[in-house]
């Protein structure tokens, strides 16, 4: 058995999913509210026999590994590692490719975070820092959940502890960016007299640190914030500060609020906006979007109101839209940072987040703020910046709404803006790409009725099903037809049968089997659905036969005409009989 199978065999999907979702038994399945989309009535099913899940609301489905990928927002390999840990399986491939160094870097970062956290939360030297943080509304619980710490003003506190007491090598500390080396076996601490924010990745591992200078600290103390350098375990472009703590709220609220720095994030979190994360930089990166997108497509940007923040906002919007996210923007009033507002007026902050405006309003308003003069040049600049953005809007009502709004701002007729918009042309917006994917998927997989037929069949005695379906099975869509015929020909019990299907058919069968079926009345339901579906299929077949017939007649293909006429007659008789 390969390791993936071994892990899957040791994990029970009902238990696994049940630790995230409240599940209730429903026949052979378990049922609950989908963790991947918002819903009030449960359409999320888990099947213990096949060890799979499927949401009939948003369409997500799969096995234990894909569930962890989705719910934790991690890649396949990470999901596998997490499950391996749960199952007590040691992954063999993990040791290859420098796994050793990564593990050591993680261990030393963890030890450093632990040390700083101890100083802040337990030791008297952390008193000042504790006072400072509690003055900012950060109580013990917050300090605990973000594992905040404090670094002493001395030059070698960490070195003494990690090297002297814990036996770590200076070279490893240097590699992790925790110290700066000055000579053979000599180094000083990178973080001094600072509040320390462990940078925790989406799996809860400390991959680096950030340090914020204490208020009133010496000017020589350097930058307000310093960070671990990039290492094998810390990549700035993939770090979203607070993501690990915010994950559940992001999922529940189906949105994420994006702020700039650690303190913004924590203050917003404390103010009750639990779905906040910080970019740790100015603009959003693709790596960060990937992390978010698994959880939600709704992004609310709340970057600083200064010039750099505004540029970052526009760049982030472009990238996020390209990646299929729906973006809104918080207008932080009074030129303040989210941190200030959230701390001073938590209620106000929550309101601002709720009132986030659509990106298009944001573009217009931000252009007005920057070029809002009455001069022709100002108006040209505004239109050059905003029109290409509005031209991307696909919905006609929205296009008109924003064209009018911009026209008012520019003091021109709406037609002028509209013609500018069509001149600029519609740039591609990836929005909605998924929707079209879904549609084509449905086409290949048969109609809803056909899938329901399969669902009922798999829950019924084979003989009963055959009796109902024998005459019409050939009318089914190809792959469904194959599943049905395989089933009729198989001697296996249903779960074994599904597992034995080739991969391209198994998905279909799994999806059918996990559907909720009233087993008591399955036979009656089957007859009813088959009846409806047969009529529909016959009409469709008749329609296409007639088209073919017309074509054949036009081409003077007599032989074909005769054949098709024959088919039409036979089908009409069949229909008449029912
Ligand atoms: Zn769902």
Coordinates of C-alpha atoms and ligand atoms in Angstrom, one line a residue:
X1 CA 0.0 0.0 0.0
X2 CA 1.5 3.3 -0.9
X3 CA 1.7 6.0 1.8
X4 CA -1.1 8.1 0.5
X5 CA -3.5 5.1 0.7
X6 CA -2.1 4.2 4.1
X7 CA -2.8 7.7 5.4
X8 CA -6.3 7.7 3.9
X9 CA -7.0 4.3 5.4
X10 CA -6.1 5.5 8.9
X11 CA -8.1 8.8 8.7
X12 CA -11.9 8.6 9.1
X13 CA -13.4 11.3 6.9
X14 CA -16.5 11.7 9.1
X15 CA -14.3 12.4 12.1
X16 CA -12.0 14.7 10.2
X17 CA -14.7 16.8 8.6
X18 CA -16.6 16.6 11.9
X19 CA -13.8 18.5 13.6
X20 CA -14.6 21.5 11.3
X21 CA -18.3 21.0 10.6
X22 CA -21.2 20.0 12.7
X23 CA -22.4 16.8 11.0
X24 CA -25.6 14.9 11.5
X25 CA -26.3 11.4 10.2
X26 CA -28.7 11.3 7.2
X27 CA -29.2 7.7 6.0
X28 CA -25.9 6.4 4.9
X29 CA -24.4 9.9 4.7
X30 CA -23.6 12.6 7.1
X31 CA -24.8 16.1 6.5
X32 CA -23.9 19.6 7.5
X33 CA -23.5 23.2 6.6
X34 CA -20.9 23.6 3.9
X35 CA -17.6 25.1 5.2
X36 CA -16.8 26.4 1.7
X37 CA -19.8 28.5 1.0
X38 CA -22.5 30.3 3.0
X39 CA -25.7 28.4 3.4
X40 CA -28.6 28.1 5.8
X41 CA -29.8 24.6 4.9
X42 CA -27.2 21.9 4.7
X43 CA -26.2 20.6 1.3
X44 CA -22.8 19.3 2.3
X45 CA -22.6 15.5 2.5
X46 CA -20.0 13.2 3.8
X47 CA -20.0 9.5 3.0
X48 CA -18.1 7.1 5.3
X49 CA -18.3 4.1 3.0
X50 CA -16.5 5.8 0.2
X51 CA -14.6 8.3 2.5
X52 CA -15.6 11.3 0.4
X53 CA -17.5 14.5 0.7
X54 CA -19.5 16.6 -1.7
X55 CA -21.4 19.9 -1.5
X56 CA -24.4 20.1 -3.7
X57 CA -24.5 23.8 -3.2
X58 CA -21.1 25.0 -4.4
X59 CA -20.0 21.7 -6.0
X60 CA -16.8 21.2 -4.0
X61 CA -16.0 17.6 -3.2
X62 CA -13.3 15.0 -2.8
X63 CA -11.4 13.0 -0.2
X64 CA -9.7 13.6 3.1
X65 CA -6.7 15.2 1.4
X66 CA -8.6 17.6 -0.8
X67 CA -10.8 18.5 2.2
X68 CA -7.7 19.6 4.2
X69 CA -6.4 21.4 1.1
X70 CA -9.6 23.4 0.8
X71 CA -10.3 24.0 4.5
X72 CA -6.7 24.8 5.5
X73 CA -5.8 26.5 2.3
X74 CA -2.7 24.4 1.7
X75 CA -1.2 22.5 -1.3
X76 CA -1.5 18.8 -1.7
X77 CA 1.8 18.0 -0.2
X78 CA 1.2 20.0 2.9
X79 CA -2.2 18.5 3.4
X80 CA -0.7 15.1 3.1
X81 CA 1.9 16.0 5.8
X82 CA -0.8 17.3 8.1
X83 CA -2.8 14.1 7.7
X84 CA 0.3 12.0 8.1
X85 CA 0.9 13.6 11.4
X86 CA -2.7 12.9 12.5
X87 CA -2.5 9.3 11.3
X88 CA 0.9 8.7 12.8
X89 CA 2.5 7.9 9.5
X90 CA 6.0 9.0 8.8
X91 CA 6.3 10.2 5.3
X92 CA 9.2 8.7 3.5
X93 CA 9.8 11.4 0.9
X94 CA 9.9 14.1 3.4
X95 CA 13.5 13.6 4.3
X96 CA 14.7 14.2 0.8
X97 CA 15.7 17.6 -0.6
X98 CA 17.0 19.4 2.4
X99 CA 14.1 18.6 4.7
X100 CA 16.7 18.5 7.5
X101 CA 17.6 22.2 7.1
X102 CA 14.0 23.3 6.9
X103 CA 13.2 21.4 10.1
X104 CA 16.1 22.9 11.9
X105 CA 15.2 26.4 10.8
X106 CA 11.6 25.8 12.0
X107 CA 12.8 24.4 15.3
X108 CA 15.1 27.4 16.0
X109 CA 12.5 29.9 15.0
X110 CA 10.1 28.2 17.3
X111 CA 12.6 28.2 20.1
X112 CA 13.3 31.9 19.6
X113 CA 9.6 32.8 19.6
X114 CA 9.1 30.8 22.7
X115 CA 11.9 32.6 24.4
X116 CA 10.7 36.1 23.5
X117 CA 7.1 35.1 24.4
X118 CA 8.3 34.0 27.8
X119 CA 10.0 37.3 28.5
X120 CA 6.9 39.2 27.5
X121 CA 4.3 37.1 29.3
X122 CA 6.0 35.8 32.3
X123 CA 9.2 37.7 33.1
X124 CA 9.6 41.0 34.9
X125 CA 11.8 42.4 32.2
X126 CA 8.7 42.3 29.9
X127 CA 6.8 44.7 32.2
X128 CA 7.2 47.8 30.1
X129 CA 6.3 46.0 26.9
X130 CA 3.2 44.5 28.6
X131 CA 2.1 47.9 29.7
X132 CA 2.6 49.3 26.3
X133 CA 0.6 46.6 24.7
X134 CA -2.2 46.7 27.2
X135 CA -2.4 50.4 26.5
X136 CA -3.1 49.5 22.9
X137 CA -5.9 47.2 24.0
X138 CA -3.9 43.9 23.7
X139 CA -4.8 41.7 26.6
X140 CA -3.2 38.5 27.7
X141 CA -5.5 36.4 25.5
X142 CA -4.4 38.3 22.4
X143 CA -0.7 38.1 23.4
X144 CA -1.2 34.4 23.8
X145 CA -3.0 33.7 20.5
X146 CA -0.5 35.7 18.5
X147 CA 2.4 34.5 20.6
X148 CA 3.8 38.0 21.0
X149 CA 7.1 38.4 22.6
X150 CA 9.6 40.9 23.9
X151 CA 13.3 41.2 23.0
X152 CA 15.7 42.6 25.7
X153 CA 17.7 45.7 25.0
X154 CA 20.9 43.7 25.5
X155 CA 23.0 42.4 22.6
X156 CA 23.1 38.8 23.4
X157 CA 20.0 37.7 25.2
X158 CA 18.9 35.3 22.5
X159 CA 22.4 34.1 21.7
X160 CA 23.1 33.2 25.4
X161 CA 19.8 31.3 25.7
X162 CA 19.7 29.4 22.4
X163 CA 23.4 28.7 22.1
X164 CA 24.4 28.6 25.8
X165 CA 21.4 26.9 27.2
X166 CA 19.8 25.1 24.4
X167 CA 22.8 24.1 22.4
X168 CA 21.9 25.5 19.0
X169 CA 24.7 26.3 16.7
X170 CA 25.4 30.0 16.0
X171 CA 25.5 29.2 12.2
X172 CA 21.9 28.0 12.4
X173 CA 20.8 31.1 14.2
X174 CA 22.5 33.2 11.6
X175 CA 20.9 31.2 8.8
X176 CA 17.5 31.8 10.4
X177 CA 18.3 35.5 10.5
X178 CA 17.9 35.7 14.3
X179 CA 21.5 36.9 14.9
X180 CA 24.1 38.9 13.0
X181 CA 27.5 37.1 13.0
X182 CA 30.6 39.2 13.8
X183 CA 33.3 36.5 13.9
X184 CA 34.0 32.9 14.6
X185 CA 31.4 31.9 17.2
X186 CA 30.5 35.5 17.8
X187 CA 27.2 37.1 17.1
X188 CA 24.7 39.6 18.4
X189 CA 20.9 39.5 18.5
X190 CA 19.0 41.0 15.5
X191 CA 16.0 41.9 17.6
X192 CA 16.7 44.2 20.6
X193 CA 14.3 46.2 22.8
X194 CA 11.4 45.4 20.5
X195 CA 8.0 43.8 20.7
X196 CA 8.3 40.6 18.8
X197 CA 5.7 39.3 16.4
X198 CA 6.3 35.6 15.4
X199 CA 5.5 35.2 11.7
X200 CA 3.3 32.1 11.7
X201 CA 2.6 30.4 8.5
X202 CA -0.8 29.0 7.5
X203 CA 0.0 25.7 9.2
X204 CA 0.8 27.3 12.5
X205 CA 4.6 27.1 12.3
X206 CA 6.9 30.0 13.2
X207 CA 8.9 30.7 10.1
X208 CA 10.3 34.1 11.1
X209 CA 9.9 37.1 13.3
X210 CA 9.1 40.7 13.1
X211 CA 10.1 43.3 15.7
X212 CA 8.5 46.6 16.4
X213 CA 10.5 49.2 18.2
X214 CA 9.3 50.2 21.7
X215 CA 7.8 53.7 21.9
X216 CA 10.3 56.2 23.1
X217 CA 13.2 54.0 22.2
X218 CA 16.5 55.5 21.1
X219 CA 16.5 57.0 17.6
X220 CA 19.5 54.8 17.0
X221 CA 17.3 51.8 17.5
X222 CA 16.8 51.7 13.8
X223 CA 13.7 51.1 11.7
X224 CA 10.2 51.0 13.3
X225 CA 9.9 47.4 12.1
X226 CA 12.5 44.9 11.3
X227 CA 11.9 41.4 9.9
X228 CA 13.6 38.1 9.5
X229 CA 15.4 38.0 6.2
X230 CA 14.1 35.5 3.5
X231 CA 15.2 32.0 4.4
X232 CA 14.3 28.5 3.2
X233 CA 11.2 28.6 5.4
X234 CA 10.3 32.3 5.2
X235 CA 9.2 33.9 2.0
X236 CA 7.8 37.3 2.5
X237 CA 5.7 37.2 -0.7
X238 CA 3.8 34.2 0.7
X239 CA 3.3 35.5 4.2
X240 CA 0.0 36.8 5.3
X241 CA 0.3 37.9 8.9
X242 CA -2.6 36.6 11.0
X243 CA -3.9 34.2 8.4
X244 CA -3.5 31.2 10.8
X245 CA -5.6 32.9 13.5
X246 CA -8.1 34.4 11.0
X247 CA -8.7 31.3 9.0
X248 CA -11.9 30.2 10.7
X249 CA -13.4 33.7 10.6
X250 CA -12.5 34.0 6.9
X251 CA -14.3 30.8 6.2
X252 CA -17.3 31.7 8.3
X253 CA -17.8 35.2 6.9
X254 CA -16.7 34.3 3.4
X255 CA -14.5 37.3 3.1
X256 CA -11.1 38.6 4.1
X257 CA -10.1 42.1 5.2
X258 CA -6.6 43.0 4.1
X259 CA -4.5 45.5 6.1
X260 CA -0.8 46.5 5.9
X261 CA 1.0 45.7 9.1
X262 CA 1.0 43.5 12.1
X263 CA -0.5 46.1 14.5
X264 CA -3.3 46.9 12.0
X265 CA -4.1 43.3 11.8
X266 CA -4.2 42.7 15.6
X267 CA -6.1 45.9 16.3
X268 CA -8.7 45.0 13.7
X269 CA -8.9 41.5 15.1
X270 CA -9.4 42.8 18.6
X271 CA -12.1 45.2 17.3
X272 CA -14.1 42.2 16.3
X273 CA -13.1 41.9 12.6
X274 CA -11.6 38.5 13.0
X275 CA -11.2 37.9 9.3
X276 CA -8.3 40.3 9.0
X277 CA -4.9 39.6 7.7
X278 CA -1.8 41.8 6.9
X279 CA 0.2 41.7 3.7
X280 CA 3.4 42.8 5.4
X281 CA 4.4 45.0 2.6
X282 CA 2.5 47.2 0.4
X283 CA 0.9 45.4 -2.4
X284 CA -0.6 42.0 -2.5
X285 CA 1.3 39.1 -4.3
X286 CA 0.1 36.2 -6.3
X287 CA 1.3 33.8 -3.6
X288 CA -0.8 35.6 -1.0
X289 CA -3.9 35.6 -3.2
X290 CA -3.5 31.8 -3.7
X291 CA -3.7 31.4 0.1
X292 CA -6.8 33.5 0.4
X293 CA -8.6 32.2 -2.7
X294 CA -9.0 28.7 -1.2
X295 CA -11.0 30.2 1.6
X296 CA -12.9 33.0 -0.1
X297 CA -13.2 35.1 -3.2
X298 CA -14.3 38.2 -1.4
X299 CA -11.5 40.6 -0.7
X300 CA -11.9 43.8 1.2
X301 CA -8.8 46.1 1.0
X302 CA -8.1 48.4 3.9
X303 CA -4.6 49.6 3.1
X304 CA -3.2 52.9 4.5
X305 CA -4.7 56.1 3.2
X306 CA -1.3 57.6 2.3
X307 CA 0.0 57.9 -1.3
X308 CA 1.9 54.6 -1.1
X309 CA -1.1 52.9 0.3
X310 CA -3.3 54.1 -2.5
X311 CA -0.9 53.0 -5.2
X312 CA -0.7 49.6 -3.4
X313 CA -4.5 49.4 -3.3
X314 CA -4.7 50.0 -7.1
X315 CA -2.0 47.4 -7.8
X316 CA -3.6 44.9 -5.4
X317 CA -7.0 45.4 -7.1
X318 CA -5.6 44.7 -10.5
X319 CA -3.9 41.5 -9.4
X320 CA -6.8 40.3 -7.3
X321 CA -9.3 40.8 -10.1
X322 CA -7.0 39.0 -12.5
X323 CA -7.1 36.1 -10.1
X324 CA -10.8 36.1 -10.0
X325 CA -11.4 37.8 -6.7
X326 CA -14.3 40.2 -6.0
X327 CA -12.8 43.3 -4.5
X328 CA -14.1 46.1 -2.3
X329 CA -12.3 48.9 -0.6
X330 CA -12.6 50.3 2.9
X331 CA -12.5 54.1 2.9
X332 CA -10.4 54.9 6.0
X333 CA -11.6 58.3 6.9
X334 CA -9.6 61.2 8.4
X335 CA -6.4 60.0 6.8
X336 CA -5.8 57.6 9.6
X337 CA -4.4 54.1 9.6
X338 CA -6.7 51.1 10.2
X339 CA -4.8 50.5 13.4
X340 CA -5.7 53.9 14.8
X341 CA -9.4 53.7 13.9
X342 CA -9.8 50.1 15.1
X343 CA -8.1 50.9 18.4
X344 CA -9.7 54.2 19.1
X345 CA -13.2 53.4 17.8
X346 CA -13.8 49.7 17.3
X347 CA -17.4 50.2 16.4
X348 CA -16.5 52.8 13.8
X349 CA -14.0 50.4 12.3
X350 CA -16.5 47.6 12.0
X351 CA -18.9 50.0 10.3
X352 CA -16.2 51.1 7.8
X353 CA -15.5 47.5 6.9
X354 CA -19.2 46.8 6.4
X355 CA -19.5 49.9 4.2
X356 CA -16.6 49.0 2.0
X357 CA -17.3 50.4 -1.5
X358 CA -17.1 48.6 -4.8
X359 CA -13.8 48.9 -6.6
X360 CA -15.3 51.1 -9.2
X361 CA -16.5 53.7 -6.7
X362 CA -13.1 53.5 -5.2
X363 CA -11.4 54.3 -8.5
X364 CA -13.6 57.2 -9.2
X365 CA -13.4 58.7 -5.7
X366 CA -9.6 58.2 -5.5
X367 CA -9.1 59.8 -8.9
X368 CA -11.3 62.8 -7.8
X369 CA -9.2 63.1 -4.7
X370 CA -6.0 63.2 -6.6
X371 CA -6.9 65.2 -9.7
X372 CA -10.1 66.7 -8.7
X373 CA -9.6 70.0 -10.4
X374 CA -11.9 71.7 -13.0
X375 CA -9.0 72.0 -15.5
X376 CA -9.2 70.1 -18.8
X377 CA -5.9 68.4 -17.9
X378 CA -7.3 67.1 -14.6
X379 CA -10.3 65.7 -16.3
X380 CA -8.3 64.0 -19.0
X381 CA -6.1 62.4 -16.3
X382 CA -9.2 61.2 -14.4
X383 CA -10.8 59.8 -17.5
X384 CA -7.5 58.1 -18.6
X385 CA -7.3 56.4 -15.3
X386 CA -10.9 55.4 -14.7
X387 CA -12.3 54.7 -18.1
X388 CA -10.2 51.6 -18.8
X389 CA -11.3 50.2 -15.4
X390 CA -15.0 50.9 -16.1
X391 CA -14.7 49.4 -19.6
X392 CA -14.0 46.0 -17.9
X393 CA -17.5 45.9 -16.3
X394 CA -19.5 43.3 -18.0
X395 CA -22.9 43.9 -16.4
X396 CA -24.8 46.5 -18.5
X397 CA -26.7 48.0 -15.6
X398 CA -23.4 48.4 -13.7
X399 CA -21.7 49.9 -16.7
X400 CA -24.4 52.5 -17.1
X401 CA -24.4 53.2 -13.4
X402 CA -20.7 54.0 -13.3
X403 CA -20.6 55.7 -16.7
X404 CA -23.2 58.1 -15.3
X405 CA -21.3 58.6 -12.1
X406 CA -18.1 59.4 -14.0
X407 CA -19.9 61.6 -16.4
X408 CA -21.2 63.7 -13.5
X409 CA -17.7 64.0 -12.1
X410 CA -16.2 65.0 -15.4
X411 CA -19.2 67.3 -16.2
X412 CA -19.9 65.7 -19.6
X413 CA -22.8 63.8 -21.2
X414 CA -23.0 60.1 -20.2
X415 CA -22.7 59.2 -23.9
X416 CA -19.2 60.7 -24.0
X417 CA -18.1 58.4 -21.2
X418 CA -19.8 55.4 -22.8
X419 CA -18.2 56.0 -26.2
X420 CA -14.8 56.4 -24.4
X421 CA -15.4 53.1 -22.7
X422 CA -16.2 51.2 -25.9
X423 CA -13.2 52.9 -27.6
X424 CA -10.9 51.6 -24.9
X425 CA -12.5 48.3 -25.3
X426 CA -13.1 45.6 -22.9
X427 CA -10.0 44.4 -21.3
X428 CA -10.1 40.9 -20.2
X429 CA -11.4 40.4 -16.7
X430 CA -11.1 36.8 -15.5
X431 CA -14.2 37.2 -13.4
X432 CA -16.7 34.5 -13.9
X433 CA -14.3 32.1 -15.4
X434 CA -15.3 29.5 -12.9
X435 CA -18.9 29.8 -13.9
X436 CA -18.3 28.8 -17.4
X437 CA -16.1 25.9 -16.3
X438 CA -19.0 24.6 -14.2
X439 CA -21.4 24.8 -17.2
X440 CA -19.2 22.8 -19.5
X441 CA -18.6 20.3 -16.7
X442 CA -22.3 19.7 -16.3
X443 CA -22.7 19.1 -20.1
X444 CA -20.2 16.3 -20.1
X445 CA -21.7 14.7 -17.0
X446 CA -25.3 14.3 -18.2
X447 CA -28.3 16.2 -17.0
X448 CA -29.4 16.6 -13.4
X449 CA -32.1 14.0 -14.1
X450 CA -29.7 11.5 -15.4
X451 CA -27.5 11.9 -12.4
X452 CA -30.4 11.5 -10.1
X453 CA -31.3 8.3 -11.9
X454 CA -27.9 7.0 -11.2
X455 CA -28.1 8.0 -7.6
X456 CA -31.4 6.1 -7.2
X457 CA -30.1 3.1 -9.1
X458 CA -27.1 2.7 -6.8
X459 CA -29.3 2.6 -3.8
X460 CA -31.8 0.0 -5.2
X461 CA -31.7 -3.7 -5.7
X462 CA -30.0 -4.2 -9.0
X463 CA -32.9 -6.2 -10.4
X464 CA -35.4 -3.6 -9.6
X465 CA -33.3 -0.9 -11.2
X466 CA -32.7 -3.0 -14.3
X467 CA -36.4 -3.5 -14.6
X468 CA -37.1 0.2 -14.7
X469 CA -34.2 1.2 -16.9
X470 CA -33.6 -1.5 -19.4
X471 CA -35.4 0.1 -22.3
X472 CA -34.0 3.5 -22.0
X473 CA -30.4 3.1 -20.8
X474 CA -29.2 3.7 -24.4
X475 CA -30.6 7.2 -24.2
X476 CA -28.2 8.2 -21.5
X477 CA -25.2 10.4 -21.9
X478 CA -22.1 8.3 -22.7
X479 CA -20.2 8.1 -19.5
X480 CA -23.3 7.7 -17.3
X481 CA -24.5 5.0 -19.6
X482 CA -21.2 3.2 -19.1
X483 CA -21.5 3.4 -15.3
X484 CA -25.0 2.1 -15.5
X485 CA -24.1 -0.8 -17.8
X486 CA -21.0 -1.7 -15.7
X487 CA -23.3 -1.7 -12.6
X488 CA -25.8 -4.0 -14.2
X489 CA -23.0 -6.3 -15.3
X490 CA -21.1 -6.3 -12.0
X491 CA -21.4 -8.8 -9.2
X492 CA -19.8 -6.6 -6.7
X493 CA -21.5 -4.9 -3.7
X494 CA -22.1 -1.2 -4.5
X495 CA -19.3 0.4 -2.6
X496 CA -16.7 -2.1 -3.9
X497 CA -18.2 -1.6 -7.4
X498 CA -17.7 2.2 -7.2
X499 CA -14.2 1.8 -6.0
X500 CA -13.4 -0.6 -8.8
X501 CA -14.5 1.8 -11.5
X502 CA -11.8 3.5 -13.7
X503 CA -11.0 7.0 -12.5
X504 CA -12.9 8.8 -15.2
X505 CA -16.2 7.1 -14.2
X506 CA -15.6 6.8 -10.5
X507 CA -16.2 10.5 -9.9
X508 CA -19.6 10.3 -11.5
X509 CA -20.6 7.3 -9.4
X510 CA -19.2 8.7 -6.2
X511 CA -21.1 11.9 -6.8
X512 CA -24.3 9.9 -7.4
X513 CA -23.8 7.7 -4.4
X514 CA -23.3 10.6 -2.0
X515 CA -26.6 12.3 -3.0
X516 CA -29.3 12.3 -0.5
X517 CA -31.9 9.6 -1.4
X518 CA -35.1 8.6 0.4
X519 CA -34.4 4.8 0.3
X520 CA -38.0 4.0 1.3
X521 CA -39.4 5.5 -1.8
X522 CA -36.3 5.1 -4.1
X523 CA -38.1 2.7 -6.5
X524 CA -41.1 5.0 -6.9
X525 CA -38.8 8.0 -7.3
X526 CA -36.8 6.2 -9.9
X527 CA -39.9 5.3 -12.0
X528 CA -41.0 8.9 -11.8
X529 CA -37.7 10.5 -12.8
X530 CA -37.1 8.0 -15.6
X531 CA -40.6 8.7 -16.9
X532 CA -40.0 12.4 -17.1
X533 CA -36.5 12.1 -18.4
X534 CA -37.5 9.6 -21.1
X535 CA -40.0 12.0 -22.5
X536 CA -37.5 14.8 -22.6
X537 CA -34.9 12.6 -24.2
X538 CA -37.3 11.4 -26.8
X539 CA -38.2 14.9 -27.7
X540 CA -34.6 15.8 -28.0
X541 CA -33.7 12.8 -30.1
X542 CA -36.8 13.3 -32.3
X543 CA -35.7 16.9 -32.8
X544 CA -32.2 16.1 -33.9
X545 CA -33.5 13.2 -36.2
X546 CA -35.7 15.7 -37.9
X547 CA -32.9 18.1 -38.4
X548 CA -30.7 15.4 -39.9
X549 CA -33.5 14.3 -42.1
X550 CA -34.0 17.8 -43.5
X551 CA -30.2 18.0 -44.2
X552 CA -30.2 14.6 -45.9
X553 CA -33.1 15.6 -48.1
X554 CA -31.4 18.8 -49.1
X555 CA -28.3 16.9 -50.0
X556 CA -30.3 14.4 -52.0
X557 CA -28.9 11.5 -49.9
X558 CA -31.7 9.1 -50.5
X559 CA -30.3 6.2 -48.7
X560 CA -29.8 8.3 -45.5
X561 CA -33.2 9.8 -45.9
X562 CA -34.8 6.4 -45.9
X563 CA -32.9 5.3 -42.8
X564 CA -33.7 8.4 -40.9
X565 CA -37.4 8.2 -41.8
X566 CA -37.4 4.7 -40.5
X567 CA -35.9 5.8 -37.2
X568 CA -38.4 8.6 -36.9
X569 CA -41.3 6.3 -37.5
X570 CA -40.1 3.7 -34.9
X571 CA -39.5 6.4 -32.3
X572 CA -42.9 7.9 -32.9
X573 CA -44.5 4.5 -32.3
X574 CA -42.6 4.1 -29.1
X575 CA -43.7 7.4 -27.9
X576 CA -47.3 6.8 -28.9
X577 CA -47.3 3.5 -26.9
X578 CA -46.5 5.3 -23.6
Ligands
LIG1 ZN1 -20.6 24.3 -0.5

